[in-house]
Short mmCIF file of C-alpha atoms in Angstrom, two decimals:
data_model
loop_
_atom_site.label_atom_id
_atom_site.label_comp_id
_atom_site.label_asym_id
_atom_site.label_seq_id
_atom_site.Cartn_x
_atom_site.Cartn_y
_atom_site.Cartn_z
CA MET A 9 1.79 88.35 24.67
CA LYS A 10 -1.19 87.98 22.37
CA ARG A 11 -3.93 85.61 23.44
CA SER A 12 -6.96 84.41 21.52
CA GLU A 13 -9.51 81.61 21.60
CA ALA A 14 -9.17 78.90 18.97
CA GLU A 15 -11.61 79.05 16.10
CA ILE A 16 -12.28 75.45 15.08
CA LEU A 17 -12.96 75.46 11.33
CA ARG A 18 -13.54 71.77 10.85
CA GLU A 19 -13.13 68.42 12.53
CA TYR A 20 -12.05 65.29 10.66
CA GLY A 21 -12.67 61.75 11.87
CA PRO A 22 -12.65 59.62 13.90
CA PHE A 23 -11.36 57.17 11.31
CA PRO A 24 -11.94 53.39 11.15
CA GLY A 25 -8.96 51.48 12.52
CA ALA A 26 -7.30 54.60 13.93
CA ASP A 27 -8.20 55.02 17.60
CA GLN A 28 -5.60 57.75 18.20
CA VAL A 29 -3.96 60.54 16.23
CA HIS A 30 -0.33 61.24 17.05
CA GLY A 31 1.79 63.23 14.58
CA VAL A 32 0.27 65.34 11.80
CA THR A 33 1.81 66.77 8.64
CA PHE A 34 0.69 68.18 5.27
CA ASP A 35 2.26 67.50 1.87
CA GLY A 36 0.48 70.30 0.03
CA GLU A 37 -2.34 68.01 -1.01
CA ASN A 38 -3.11 65.55 1.77
CA ILE A 39 -2.98 65.56 5.56
CA TRP A 40 -0.89 62.67 6.91
CA PHE A 41 -1.36 61.43 10.43
CA ALA A 42 0.26 58.77 12.60
CA SER A 43 -2.01 56.24 14.30
CA GLY A 44 0.38 53.81 15.99
CA ASP A 45 1.03 51.17 13.35
CA LYS A 46 0.23 53.24 10.25
CA ILE A 47 0.64 56.62 8.61
CA ASN A 48 -2.61 57.64 6.99
CA ALA A 49 -3.30 60.13 4.20
CA LEU A 50 -6.49 62.19 4.30
CA ASP A 51 -8.02 64.49 1.68
CA PRO A 52 -8.67 67.76 3.59
CA GLU A 53 -11.45 68.81 1.23
CA SER A 54 -13.57 65.66 1.27
CA GLY A 55 -12.41 64.52 4.71
CA MET A 56 -12.01 61.00 3.34
CA PRO A 57 -9.01 58.69 3.88
CA VAL A 58 -6.90 58.27 0.73
CA ARG A 59 -4.32 55.61 1.60
CA SER A 60 -2.12 54.34 4.41
CA ILE A 61 1.40 53.02 4.94
CA ASP A 62 2.05 50.17 7.37
CA VAL A 63 4.91 51.51 9.48
CA ALA A 64 5.48 52.17 13.19
CA ALA A 65 4.11 55.66 13.90
CA HIS A 66 4.03 56.60 17.58
CA ALA A 67 4.51 60.37 17.63
CA GLY A 68 5.48 63.31 15.37
CA THR A 69 5.25 63.31 11.57
CA ALA A 70 6.89 65.70 9.07
CA PHE A 71 7.25 66.18 5.30
CA ASP A 72 10.29 67.73 3.60
CA GLY A 73 8.75 68.11 0.16
CA LYS A 74 9.75 64.58 -0.89
CA HIS A 75 9.93 62.26 2.12
CA LEU A 76 7.90 61.64 5.24
CA PHE A 77 9.67 61.57 8.59
CA GLN A 78 8.04 59.62 11.38
CA ILE A 79 8.90 59.15 15.05
CA ALA A 80 8.70 55.52 16.20
CA GLU A 81 9.65 55.08 19.86
CA ASP A 82 13.29 56.27 20.11
CA ARG A 83 14.03 56.72 16.40
CA ILE A 84 13.00 58.84 13.43
CA GLN A 85 12.26 57.03 10.17
CA LYS A 86 12.70 58.56 6.71
CA ILE A 87 9.98 57.12 4.47
CA ASP A 88 9.35 57.15 0.73
CA PRO A 89 5.64 58.05 0.57
CA THR A 90 5.27 56.42 -2.84
CA SER A 91 6.62 52.98 -2.01
CA GLY A 92 6.14 53.15 1.77
CA ARG A 93 9.72 51.94 2.23
CA VAL A 94 11.78 53.10 5.21
CA LEU A 95 14.91 54.56 3.63
CA ALA A 96 16.87 55.45 6.77
CA THR A 97 16.58 55.89 10.52
CA ILE A 98 18.28 58.26 12.94
CA PRO A 99 18.07 58.44 16.75
CA ALA A 100 15.40 60.72 18.21
CA PRO A 101 16.95 63.30 20.57
CA GLY A 102 14.57 62.59 23.46
CA GLY A 103 15.36 58.87 23.47
CA GLY A 104 11.69 57.89 23.25
CA GLY A 105 10.26 60.95 25.02
CA ASP A 106 9.75 62.76 21.72
CA SER A 107 6.51 64.28 20.53
CA GLY A 108 6.24 66.68 17.62
CA LEU A 109 8.20 66.85 14.40
CA ALA A 110 8.59 69.55 11.74
CA TRP A 111 10.78 70.24 8.73
CA ALA A 112 12.23 73.71 8.14
CA GLU A 113 15.42 75.25 6.80
CA GLY A 114 16.83 71.86 5.79
CA THR A 115 16.64 70.51 9.32
CA LEU A 116 14.22 68.65 11.56
CA TRP A 117 12.66 70.18 14.67
CA VAL A 118 11.69 67.70 17.35
CA GLY A 119 9.59 68.27 20.44
CA GLN A 120 10.72 66.55 23.62
CA HIS A 121 7.41 66.07 25.39
CA ARG A 122 7.96 66.18 29.16
CA GLY A 123 11.47 67.53 28.71
CA ARG A 124 9.70 70.74 27.60
CA ARG A 125 12.21 71.36 24.86
CA ILE A 126 12.40 71.65 21.10
CA HIS A 127 15.54 70.38 19.38
CA GLN A 128 16.82 71.32 15.93
CA ILE A 129 18.63 68.28 14.55
CA ASP A 130 20.62 67.18 11.51
CA PRO A 131 18.23 65.04 9.40
CA GLU A 132 21.08 62.81 8.22
CA THR A 133 22.73 62.00 11.54
CA GLY A 134 20.31 63.04 14.27
CA ALA A 135 22.95 65.30 15.82
CA ILE A 136 21.44 68.07 17.95
CA LEU A 137 22.24 71.49 16.48
CA ARG A 138 20.52 73.56 19.17
CA THR A 139 17.84 73.32 21.83
CA ILE A 140 15.05 75.72 22.78
CA GLU A 141 13.48 75.49 26.24
CA SER A 142 9.69 75.65 26.47
CA LYS A 143 7.50 76.48 29.45
CA ARG A 144 5.01 73.69 28.76
CA VAL A 145 5.09 70.13 27.48
CA VAL A 146 5.56 70.00 23.71
CA THR A 147 3.03 67.93 21.76
CA GLY A 148 3.54 69.24 18.23
CA VAL A 149 5.82 71.56 16.29
CA THR A 150 5.44 73.53 13.07
CA TRP A 151 7.02 76.43 11.20
CA ILE A 152 5.08 78.88 9.04
CA ASP A 153 6.36 82.13 7.51
CA GLY A 154 9.35 82.23 9.84
CA GLU A 155 7.19 81.62 12.92
CA LEU A 156 7.82 78.68 15.24
CA TRP A 157 4.67 77.26 16.86
CA HIS A 158 4.19 74.32 19.16
CA GLY A 159 1.24 72.55 20.73
CA THR A 160 0.78 71.86 24.43
CA TRP A 161 -1.52 69.51 26.31
CA GLU A 162 -1.63 69.17 30.07
CA GLY A 163 -4.77 67.71 31.67
CA ASP A 164 -7.80 69.30 30.02
CA ASP A 165 -5.85 72.40 28.99
CA SER A 166 -4.23 72.76 25.60
CA ASP A 167 -3.07 75.56 23.35
CA LEU A 168 -0.95 76.54 20.36
CA ARG A 169 2.03 78.74 21.19
CA ARG A 170 4.18 80.94 18.97
CA ILE A 171 7.58 81.24 20.57
CA ASP A 172 10.74 83.19 19.91
CA PRO A 173 13.03 80.67 18.17
CA GLU A 174 16.07 82.18 19.89
CA THR A 175 14.88 82.57 23.48
CA GLY A 176 11.81 80.33 23.73
CA SER A 177 9.75 83.25 25.05
CA VAL A 178 6.03 82.87 24.39
CA LEU A 179 4.84 85.53 21.93
CA GLU A 180 1.29 84.38 21.26
CA ARG A 181 -1.22 81.79 22.48
CA ILE A 182 -4.26 80.28 20.80
CA VAL A 183 -6.23 78.58 23.53
CA MET A 184 -8.13 75.41 22.60
CA PRO A 185 -11.56 74.71 24.12
CA ARG A 186 -11.24 72.84 27.41
CA GLY A 187 -10.88 69.11 26.78
CA PHE A 188 -9.66 69.57 23.19
CA GLY A 189 -6.10 68.23 23.40
CA VAL A 190 -3.41 68.82 20.77
CA SER A 191 -1.31 65.74 19.97
CA GLY A 192 0.28 67.00 16.76
CA LEU A 193 0.55 70.28 14.89
CA GLU A 194 1.07 71.34 11.28
CA SER A 195 0.40 74.41 9.19
CA ASP A 196 -1.13 74.12 5.73
CA GLY A 197 1.05 77.03 4.58
CA GLY A 198 -1.98 79.33 4.67
CA ASP A 199 -4.59 80.19 7.26
CA ARG A 200 -5.08 76.81 8.89
CA PHE A 201 -3.37 74.73 11.53
CA PHE A 202 -4.09 71.01 11.59
CA CYS A 203 -4.15 69.67 15.15
CA GLY A 204 -4.10 66.01 16.11
CA GLY A 205 -6.77 65.25 18.68
CA GLY A 206 -5.06 62.37 20.51
CA THR A 207 -7.45 59.76 21.91
CA SER A 208 -10.45 61.47 20.31
CA GLY A 209 -9.18 60.00 17.03
CA THR A 210 -9.84 63.29 15.27
CA ILE A 211 -7.94 66.07 13.53
CA ARG A 212 -9.11 69.66 13.98
CA ALA A 213 -8.49 72.54 11.61
CA VAL A 214 -7.89 75.76 13.57
CA ARG A 215 -7.78 79.20 11.99
CA ARG A 216 -4.34 80.77 12.00
CA PRO A 217 -4.29 84.46 13.04
CA LYS A 218 -4.11 86.88 10.14
CA ARG A 219 -1.03 89.04 9.81
CA ARG A 220 -1.05 92.69 8.86
CA VAL A 221 0.59 93.48 5.55
CA PRO A 222 3.56 95.81 6.26
#
């Protein structure tokens, strides 16, 4: 298993009116983050808030290229980011113990926090398609270039883990500085991970390990 120390590239926030950062996602232009009663858009270049949507937002956030998906207690909301309207809801697989949400391969991937699992679910019905066991609590989920990563946070220890999507075996760890929790995780599609900082009210950009060209 590969292990490295996290390289923090930048820290955003804290933001006025947003005491906590839960889920984090990226739409190709803006970072979106959940702060309890809002989803907030942030320009990653300027670090400035762009807009917000008043909607329950208690955990993971995801973007499918057109819609936002947001965990609120025991359900997942499908949201039109233009109008802010909730278009549909489906049950969350952890029944309220969910943390972490990602979109990939036409499906949603949902972390079940203390259940230490990641579920792949049907985005239309919420039906569980398969479940991957994790060795730590799951606080964020993201896919990038066929790699499944999730965040962990237990006490003052936190890291980003690349796991085998079939077996759940840990293939790589990026260890965060002690006390730097991860409450949400998203890739920007390039060399950065965006990590929610929980009660710090911040989002941290962490360098993604480079891959060798075959």
